[in-house]
Short mmCIF file of C-alpha atoms and ligand atoms in Angstrom, two decimals:
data_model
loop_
_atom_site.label_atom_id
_atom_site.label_comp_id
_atom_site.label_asym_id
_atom_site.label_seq_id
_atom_site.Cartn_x
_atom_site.Cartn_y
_atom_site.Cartn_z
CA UNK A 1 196.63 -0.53 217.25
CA UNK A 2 195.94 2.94 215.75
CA UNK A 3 198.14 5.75 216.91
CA UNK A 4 195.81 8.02 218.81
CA UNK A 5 197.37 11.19 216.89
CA UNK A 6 196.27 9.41 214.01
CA UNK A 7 192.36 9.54 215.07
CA UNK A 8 190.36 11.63 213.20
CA UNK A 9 189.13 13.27 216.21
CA UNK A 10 192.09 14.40 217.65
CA UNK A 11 193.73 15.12 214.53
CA UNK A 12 190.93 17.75 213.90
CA UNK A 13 191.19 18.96 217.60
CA UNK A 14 195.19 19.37 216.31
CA UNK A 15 194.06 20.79 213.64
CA UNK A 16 191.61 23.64 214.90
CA UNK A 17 193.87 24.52 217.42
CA UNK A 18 196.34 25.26 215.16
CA UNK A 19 194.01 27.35 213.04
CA UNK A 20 192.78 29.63 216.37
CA UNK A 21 196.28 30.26 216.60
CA UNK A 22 197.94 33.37 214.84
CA UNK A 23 199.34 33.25 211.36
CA UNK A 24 203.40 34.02 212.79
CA UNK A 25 202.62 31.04 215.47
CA UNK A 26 201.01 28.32 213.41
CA UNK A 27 202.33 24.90 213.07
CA UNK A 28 202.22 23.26 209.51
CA UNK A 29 199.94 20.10 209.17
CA UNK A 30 200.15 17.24 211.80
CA UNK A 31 201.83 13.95 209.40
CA UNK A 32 198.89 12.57 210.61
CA UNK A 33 196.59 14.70 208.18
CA UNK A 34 198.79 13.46 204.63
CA UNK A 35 198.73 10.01 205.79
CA UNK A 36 195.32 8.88 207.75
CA UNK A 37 192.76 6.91 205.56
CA UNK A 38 190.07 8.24 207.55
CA UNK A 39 191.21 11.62 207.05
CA UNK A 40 191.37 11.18 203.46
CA UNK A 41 187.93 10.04 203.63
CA UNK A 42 186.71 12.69 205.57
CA UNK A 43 188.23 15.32 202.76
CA UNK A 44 186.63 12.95 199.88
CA UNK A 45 183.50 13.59 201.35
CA UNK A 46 183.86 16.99 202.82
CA UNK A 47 185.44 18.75 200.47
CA UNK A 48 185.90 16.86 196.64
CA UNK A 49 182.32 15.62 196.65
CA UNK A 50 181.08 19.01 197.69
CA UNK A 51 183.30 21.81 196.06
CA UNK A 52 183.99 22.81 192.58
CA UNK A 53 186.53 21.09 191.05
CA UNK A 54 188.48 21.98 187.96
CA UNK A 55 188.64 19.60 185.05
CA UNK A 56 190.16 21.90 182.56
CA UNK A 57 189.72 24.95 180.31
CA UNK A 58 186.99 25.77 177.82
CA UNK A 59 190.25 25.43 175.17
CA UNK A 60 190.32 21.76 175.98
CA UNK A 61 186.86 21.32 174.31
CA UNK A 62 187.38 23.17 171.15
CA UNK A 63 184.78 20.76 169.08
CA UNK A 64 181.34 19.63 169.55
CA UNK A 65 181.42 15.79 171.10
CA UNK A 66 184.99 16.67 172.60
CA UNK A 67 185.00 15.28 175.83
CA UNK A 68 187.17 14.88 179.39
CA UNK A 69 186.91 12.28 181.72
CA UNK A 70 187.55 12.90 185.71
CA UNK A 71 187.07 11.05 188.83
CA UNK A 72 186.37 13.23 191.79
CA UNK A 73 186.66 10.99 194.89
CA UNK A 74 185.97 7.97 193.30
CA UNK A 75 183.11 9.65 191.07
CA UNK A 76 182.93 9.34 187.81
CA UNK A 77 182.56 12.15 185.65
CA UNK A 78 182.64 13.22 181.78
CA UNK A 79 182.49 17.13 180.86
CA UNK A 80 181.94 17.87 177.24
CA UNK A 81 180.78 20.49 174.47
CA UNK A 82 177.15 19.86 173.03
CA UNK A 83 175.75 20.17 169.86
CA UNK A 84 174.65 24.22 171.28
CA UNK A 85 178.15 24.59 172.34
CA UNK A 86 177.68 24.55 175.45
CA UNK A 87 179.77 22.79 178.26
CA UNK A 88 178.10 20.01 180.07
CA UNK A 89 178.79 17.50 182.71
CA UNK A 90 177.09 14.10 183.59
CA UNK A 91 177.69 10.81 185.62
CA UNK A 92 179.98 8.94 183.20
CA UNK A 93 178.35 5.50 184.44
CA UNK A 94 176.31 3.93 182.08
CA UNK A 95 172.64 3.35 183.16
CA UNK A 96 172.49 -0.60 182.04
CA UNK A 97 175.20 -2.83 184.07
CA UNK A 98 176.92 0.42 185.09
CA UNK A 99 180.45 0.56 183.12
CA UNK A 100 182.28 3.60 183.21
CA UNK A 101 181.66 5.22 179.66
CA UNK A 102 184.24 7.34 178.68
CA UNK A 103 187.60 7.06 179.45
CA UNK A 104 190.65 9.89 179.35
CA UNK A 105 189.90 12.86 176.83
CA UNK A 106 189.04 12.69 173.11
CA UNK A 107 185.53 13.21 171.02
CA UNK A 108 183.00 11.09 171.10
CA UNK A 109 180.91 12.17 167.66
CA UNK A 110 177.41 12.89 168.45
CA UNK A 111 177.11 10.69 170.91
CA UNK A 112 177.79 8.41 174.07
CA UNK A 113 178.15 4.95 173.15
CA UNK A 114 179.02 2.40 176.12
CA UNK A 115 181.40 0.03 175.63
CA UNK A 116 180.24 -3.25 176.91
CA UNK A 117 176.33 -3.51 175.63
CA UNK A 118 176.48 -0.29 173.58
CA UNK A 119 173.86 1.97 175.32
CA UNK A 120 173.41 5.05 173.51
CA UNK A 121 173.45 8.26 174.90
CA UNK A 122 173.02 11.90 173.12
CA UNK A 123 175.03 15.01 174.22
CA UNK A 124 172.35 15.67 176.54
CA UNK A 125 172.41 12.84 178.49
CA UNK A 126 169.37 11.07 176.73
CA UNK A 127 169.75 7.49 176.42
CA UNK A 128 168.58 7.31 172.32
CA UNK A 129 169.15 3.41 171.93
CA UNK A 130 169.63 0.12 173.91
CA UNK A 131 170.08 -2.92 171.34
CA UNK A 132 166.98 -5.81 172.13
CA UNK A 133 165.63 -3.61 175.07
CA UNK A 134 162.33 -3.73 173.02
CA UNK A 135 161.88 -7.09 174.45
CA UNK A 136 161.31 -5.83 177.83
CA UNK A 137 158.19 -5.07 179.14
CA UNK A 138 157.68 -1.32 179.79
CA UNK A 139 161.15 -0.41 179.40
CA UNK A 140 161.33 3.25 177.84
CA UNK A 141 164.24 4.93 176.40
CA UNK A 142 162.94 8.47 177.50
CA UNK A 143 163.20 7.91 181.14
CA UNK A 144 166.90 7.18 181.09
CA UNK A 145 169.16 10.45 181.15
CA UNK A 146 172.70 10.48 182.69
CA UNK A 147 172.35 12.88 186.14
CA UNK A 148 173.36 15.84 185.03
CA UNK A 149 176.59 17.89 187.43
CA UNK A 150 176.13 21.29 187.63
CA UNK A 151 179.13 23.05 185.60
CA UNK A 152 180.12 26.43 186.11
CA UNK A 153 183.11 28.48 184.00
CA UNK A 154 185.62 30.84 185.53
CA UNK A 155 188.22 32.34 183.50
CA UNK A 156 188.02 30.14 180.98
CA UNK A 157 188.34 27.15 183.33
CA UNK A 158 185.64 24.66 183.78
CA UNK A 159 184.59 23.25 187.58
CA UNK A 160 182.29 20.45 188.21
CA UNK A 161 180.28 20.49 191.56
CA UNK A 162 179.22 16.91 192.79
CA UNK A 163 176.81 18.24 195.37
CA UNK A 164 173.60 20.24 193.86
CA UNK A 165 173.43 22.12 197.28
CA UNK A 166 176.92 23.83 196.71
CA UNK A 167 177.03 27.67 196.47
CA UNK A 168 177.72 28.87 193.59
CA UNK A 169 181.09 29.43 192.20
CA UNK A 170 181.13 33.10 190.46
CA UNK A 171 179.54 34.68 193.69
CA UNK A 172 182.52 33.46 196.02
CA UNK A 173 185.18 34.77 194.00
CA UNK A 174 184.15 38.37 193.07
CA UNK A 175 187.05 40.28 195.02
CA UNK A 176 189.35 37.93 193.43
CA UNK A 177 187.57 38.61 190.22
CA UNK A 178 187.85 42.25 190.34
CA UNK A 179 191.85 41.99 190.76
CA UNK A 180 192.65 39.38 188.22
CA UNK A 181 190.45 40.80 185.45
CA UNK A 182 192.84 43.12 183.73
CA UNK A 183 195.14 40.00 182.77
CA UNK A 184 192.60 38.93 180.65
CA UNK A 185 192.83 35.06 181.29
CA UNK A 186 190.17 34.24 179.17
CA UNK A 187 192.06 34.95 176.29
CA UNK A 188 195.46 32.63 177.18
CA UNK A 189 195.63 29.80 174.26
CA UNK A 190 196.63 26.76 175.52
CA UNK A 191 200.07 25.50 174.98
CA UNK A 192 200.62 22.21 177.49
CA UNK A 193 198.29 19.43 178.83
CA UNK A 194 199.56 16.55 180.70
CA UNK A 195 198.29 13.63 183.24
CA UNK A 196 200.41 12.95 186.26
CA UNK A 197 200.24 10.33 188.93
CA UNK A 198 202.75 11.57 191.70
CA UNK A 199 202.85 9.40 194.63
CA UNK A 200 202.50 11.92 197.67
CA UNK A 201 199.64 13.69 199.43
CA UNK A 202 197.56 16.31 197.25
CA UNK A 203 197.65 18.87 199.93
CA UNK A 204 201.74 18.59 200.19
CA UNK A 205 201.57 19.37 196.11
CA UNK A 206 199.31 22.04 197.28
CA UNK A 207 201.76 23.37 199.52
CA UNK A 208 204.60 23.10 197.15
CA UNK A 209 203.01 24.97 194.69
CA UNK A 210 201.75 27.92 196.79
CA UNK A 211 205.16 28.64 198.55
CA UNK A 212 207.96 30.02 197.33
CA UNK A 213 210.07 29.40 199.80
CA UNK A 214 211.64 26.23 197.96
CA UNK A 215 212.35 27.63 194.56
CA UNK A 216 215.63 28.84 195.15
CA UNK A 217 216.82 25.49 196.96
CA UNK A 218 214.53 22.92 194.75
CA UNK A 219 214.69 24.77 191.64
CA UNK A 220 218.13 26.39 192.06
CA UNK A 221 219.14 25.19 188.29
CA UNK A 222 215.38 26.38 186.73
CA UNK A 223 212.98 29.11 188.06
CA UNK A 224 215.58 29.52 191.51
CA UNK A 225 218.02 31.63 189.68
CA UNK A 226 215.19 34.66 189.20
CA UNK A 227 213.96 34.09 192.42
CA UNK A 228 214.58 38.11 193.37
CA UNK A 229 213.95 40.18 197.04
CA UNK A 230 210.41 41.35 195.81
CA UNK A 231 209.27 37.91 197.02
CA UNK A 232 205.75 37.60 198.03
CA UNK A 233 203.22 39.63 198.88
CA UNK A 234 200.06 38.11 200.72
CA UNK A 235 196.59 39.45 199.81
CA UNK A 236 193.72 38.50 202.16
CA UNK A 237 192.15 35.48 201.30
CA UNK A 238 188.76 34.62 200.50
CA UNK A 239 186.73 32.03 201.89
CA UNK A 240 186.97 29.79 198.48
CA UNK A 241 190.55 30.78 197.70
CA UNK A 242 193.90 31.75 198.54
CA UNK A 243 195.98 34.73 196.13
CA UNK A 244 199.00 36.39 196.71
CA UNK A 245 201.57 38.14 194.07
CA UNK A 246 204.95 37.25 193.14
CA UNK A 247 206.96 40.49 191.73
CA UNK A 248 209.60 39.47 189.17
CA UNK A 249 212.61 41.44 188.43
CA UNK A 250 213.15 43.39 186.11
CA UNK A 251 215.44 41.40 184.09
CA UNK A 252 213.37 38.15 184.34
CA UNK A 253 213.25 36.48 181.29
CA UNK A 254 209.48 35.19 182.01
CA UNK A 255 206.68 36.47 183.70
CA UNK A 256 206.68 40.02 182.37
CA UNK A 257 204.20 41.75 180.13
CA UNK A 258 204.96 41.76 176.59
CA UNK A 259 205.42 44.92 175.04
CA UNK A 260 201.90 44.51 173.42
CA UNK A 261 200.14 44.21 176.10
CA UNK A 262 198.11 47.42 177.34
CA UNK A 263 196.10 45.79 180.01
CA UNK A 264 198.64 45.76 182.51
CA UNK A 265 200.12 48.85 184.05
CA UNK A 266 203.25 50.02 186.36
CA UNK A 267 204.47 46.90 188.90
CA UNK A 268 201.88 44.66 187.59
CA UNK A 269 203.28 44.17 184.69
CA UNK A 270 205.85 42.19 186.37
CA UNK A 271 203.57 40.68 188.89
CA UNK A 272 202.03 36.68 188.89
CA UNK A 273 199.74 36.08 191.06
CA UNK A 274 199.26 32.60 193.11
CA UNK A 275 195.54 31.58 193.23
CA UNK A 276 194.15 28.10 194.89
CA UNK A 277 190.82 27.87 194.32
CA UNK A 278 189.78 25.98 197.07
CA UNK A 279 190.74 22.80 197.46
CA UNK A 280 192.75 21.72 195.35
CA UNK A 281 192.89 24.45 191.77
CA UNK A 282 196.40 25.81 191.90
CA UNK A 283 197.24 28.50 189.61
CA UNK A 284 200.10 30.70 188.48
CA UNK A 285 198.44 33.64 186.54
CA UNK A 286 201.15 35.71 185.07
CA UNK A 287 201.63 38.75 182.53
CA UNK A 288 202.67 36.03 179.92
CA UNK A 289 201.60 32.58 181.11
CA UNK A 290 199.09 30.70 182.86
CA UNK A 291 200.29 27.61 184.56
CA UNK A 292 197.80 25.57 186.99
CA UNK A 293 197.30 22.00 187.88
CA UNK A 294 194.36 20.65 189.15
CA UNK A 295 194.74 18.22 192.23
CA UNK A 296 192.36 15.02 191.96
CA UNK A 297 193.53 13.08 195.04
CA UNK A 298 193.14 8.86 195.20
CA UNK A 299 193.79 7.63 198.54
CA UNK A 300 196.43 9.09 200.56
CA UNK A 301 199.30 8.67 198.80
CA UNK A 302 198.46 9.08 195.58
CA UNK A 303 197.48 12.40 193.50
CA UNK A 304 196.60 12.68 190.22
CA UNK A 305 197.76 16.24 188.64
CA UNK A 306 196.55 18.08 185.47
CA UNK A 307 198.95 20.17 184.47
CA UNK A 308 198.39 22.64 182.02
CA UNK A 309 200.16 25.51 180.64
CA UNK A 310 198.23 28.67 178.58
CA UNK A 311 200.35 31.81 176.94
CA UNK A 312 198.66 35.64 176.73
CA UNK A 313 197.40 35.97 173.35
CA UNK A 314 200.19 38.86 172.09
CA UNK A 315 202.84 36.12 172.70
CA UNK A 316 201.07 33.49 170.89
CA UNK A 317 200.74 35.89 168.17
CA UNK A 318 204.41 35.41 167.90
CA UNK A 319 205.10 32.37 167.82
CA UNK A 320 206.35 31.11 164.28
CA UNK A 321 207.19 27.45 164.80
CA UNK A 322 204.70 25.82 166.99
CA UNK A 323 205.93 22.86 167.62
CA UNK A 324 209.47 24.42 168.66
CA UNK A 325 207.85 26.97 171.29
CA UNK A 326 205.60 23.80 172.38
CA UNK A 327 208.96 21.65 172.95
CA UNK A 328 210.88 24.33 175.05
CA UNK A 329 207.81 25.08 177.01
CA UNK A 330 207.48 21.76 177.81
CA UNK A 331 211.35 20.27 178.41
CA UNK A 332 211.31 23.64 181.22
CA UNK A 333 207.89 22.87 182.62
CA UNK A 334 209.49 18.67 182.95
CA UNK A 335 212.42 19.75 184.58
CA UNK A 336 210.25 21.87 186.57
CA UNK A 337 208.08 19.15 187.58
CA UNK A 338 210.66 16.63 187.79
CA UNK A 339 212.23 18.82 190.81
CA UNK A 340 209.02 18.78 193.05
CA UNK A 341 208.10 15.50 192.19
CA UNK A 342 211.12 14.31 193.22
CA UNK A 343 211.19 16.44 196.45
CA UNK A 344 207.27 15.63 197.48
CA UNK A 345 207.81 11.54 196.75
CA UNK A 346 210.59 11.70 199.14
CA UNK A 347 208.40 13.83 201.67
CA UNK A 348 205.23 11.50 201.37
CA UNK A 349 207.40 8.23 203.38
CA UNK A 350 209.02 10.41 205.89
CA UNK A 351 205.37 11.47 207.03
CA UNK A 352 204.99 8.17 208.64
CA UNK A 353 207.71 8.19 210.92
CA UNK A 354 206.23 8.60 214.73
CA UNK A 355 208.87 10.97 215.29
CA UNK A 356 207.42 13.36 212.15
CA UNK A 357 206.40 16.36 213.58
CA UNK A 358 205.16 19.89 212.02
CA UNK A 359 207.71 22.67 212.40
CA UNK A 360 206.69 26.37 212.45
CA UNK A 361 205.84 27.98 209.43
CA UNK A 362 208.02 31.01 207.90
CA UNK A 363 205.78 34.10 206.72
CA UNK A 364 205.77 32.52 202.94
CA UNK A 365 203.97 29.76 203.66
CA UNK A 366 200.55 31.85 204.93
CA UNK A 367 199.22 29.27 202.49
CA UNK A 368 199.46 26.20 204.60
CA UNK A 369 198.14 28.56 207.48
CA UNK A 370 194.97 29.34 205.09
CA UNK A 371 194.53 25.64 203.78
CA UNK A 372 194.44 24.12 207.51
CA UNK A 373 192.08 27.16 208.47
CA UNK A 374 190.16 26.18 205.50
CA UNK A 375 189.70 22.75 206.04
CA UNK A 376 188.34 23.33 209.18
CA UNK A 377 185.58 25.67 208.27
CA UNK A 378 184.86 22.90 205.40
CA UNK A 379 184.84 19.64 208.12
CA UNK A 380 183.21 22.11 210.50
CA UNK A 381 185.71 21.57 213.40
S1 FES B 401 176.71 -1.47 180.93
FE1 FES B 401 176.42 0.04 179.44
S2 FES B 401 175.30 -0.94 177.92
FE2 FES B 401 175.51 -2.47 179.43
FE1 FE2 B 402 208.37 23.97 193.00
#
């Protein structure tokens, strides 16, 4: 028999009344909410079939015909640069017998070809050729084009939008705009791109990411040892996103302006911000680096992450051996990694225990406060 916590309706009654509540009384997130199937169906539809969605950076498509593939919520999707340059997304289901037609990341030439009866699609979404087709009656190339996904950039990242109804992106982030601008993250050259399957919740990886409450304890051997008095600072949040800053010390050795870098001034060139762009776009935005992962959840328990790391362009500029500044980056980003993976795959099975219940929040973790709060505006409870 189902556990009544674990009904959707009273786990959104838990969940509103925890978001009417103030920020220095809030619970975190009944176990109930990582863990429910019909919860995580309720978000699928709610939120990652509705909201904008990040499937990478403008960088990640330098070429025309390069190409990424994403599901979002069991949705199919490609995203790729056309022969005009510009970014474009479609349904990445063929039109025929409906196979899936490209798969991971990689360029696809001028065109879409499917693998099983080798449709034909151009960059636009055109179908352009179907082998023997000519035999049937009335069938006409012209009136088959992939649905196109409305694509939007930010920053130099790129977010799909499932639902044409969606507001747009740009006008719900123009306050956050306005304070992020002088880092110039446009200009930060990727470094890092990886795939991740890490068996937990997406909203505990969420979590994890936005607090920094953990690093000294999780990451006492990496990033913990900086981890300095001038913790957090909390910045009101917008409807479609969460940002506060992170002040480094002095003596940091990441995370501070380079010396080249005029576009900073005073305290903020040792300040990173935390941005979540609503759900599930994490992002570290720092004087030096640009670390994010998009969150694609599967299921409960499941959550595929796309990590990816970007460096301001005066450091770049620096950099002599490439593929040594590539392998340090990434053997501190896996250690990195390796710490909260293991921490949030040992969280994920404890969440089912009947005895699990949410504890009260300390004041840097507003961001669990602001996701709940969120989620509740979004599921309209
Ligand atoms: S399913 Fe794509 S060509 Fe048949
Ligand atoms: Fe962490």
């Amino acid at each position: 028999m189902m556990d009544p916590k674990t009904r959707p309706s009273a786990l959104l009654g838990e969940l509103a009344a925890n978001a009417e509540r103030p920020f220095s009384e809030a619970l975190g997130f009944p176990a109930a909410a990582y863990r429910s199937p019909e919860f995580a169906a309720l978000e699928a539809e709610k939120l990652f079939r509705k909201e904008w969605v990040c499937v990478g950076r403008t960088d990640d498509l330098p070429k025309v015909g390069d190409y990424i593939a994403t599901d979002i919520a069991g949705v199919p999707v490609v995203t790729l640069r056309d022969k005009t340059n510009a970014i474009r997304s479609f349904s990445n289901v063929c039109l025929h017998r409906m196979m899936r037609l490209l798969a991971g990341r990689g360029n696809c030439g001028g065109r879409i070809t499917c693998p099983y009866h080798a449709w034909t699609y151009n960059l636009k979404g055109q179908l352009v050729g179907a082998a023997h087709m000519d035999r049937t009656p009335g069938f006409d190339l012209a009136a088959h084009r992939l649905p196109a996904l409305r694509t939007e950039l930010w920053q130099g990242w790129i977010y799909v939008a499932l639902d044409p109804e969606t507001p747009p992106l740009a006008g719900r982030l123009e306050a956050l705009d306005r304070m992020i601008e002088p880092y110039g993250a446009p200009a930060y050259g990727g470094a890092l791109r990886e795939e991740m399957a890490w068996k937990t919740n997406w909203k505990s990886l969420a979590e994890n990411y936005m607090e920094d409450y953990h690093v000294p304890f999780v990451h006492r051997t990496t990033i913990g040892i900086y981890a300095d008095a001038e913790f957090s600072e909390h910045f009101e949040s917008g409807d479609a996103y969460h940002s506060h800053a992170y002040v480094r010390g002095e003596s940091s050795p990441r995370g501070l302006a380079h010396p080249g870098n005029s576009r900073l001034e005073g305290r903020w060139r040792r300040t990173s911000l935390m941005i979540c762009i609503y759900p599930s776009h994490v992002i570290t935005l720092a004087p030096d680096h640009l670390w994010s992962l998009s969150l694609l959840p599967n299921g409960t328990g499941e959550v595929k992450v796309r990590f990816g790391l970007s460096y301001a362009p005066e450091l770049l500029a620096e950099v002599n051996d490439w593929d040594a500044f590539v392998a340090e980056r990434k053997a501190t980003f896996d250690a990195i990694n390796a710490e909260d993976r293991r921490t949030l795959e040992g969280l994920y099975p404890a969440l089912a225990s009947p005895l699990a219940t949410p504890g009260r929040l300390s004041y840097l973790e507003r961001f669990t406060y602001d996701l709940n709060r969120y989620i509740c505006r979004r599921l309209e409870v």
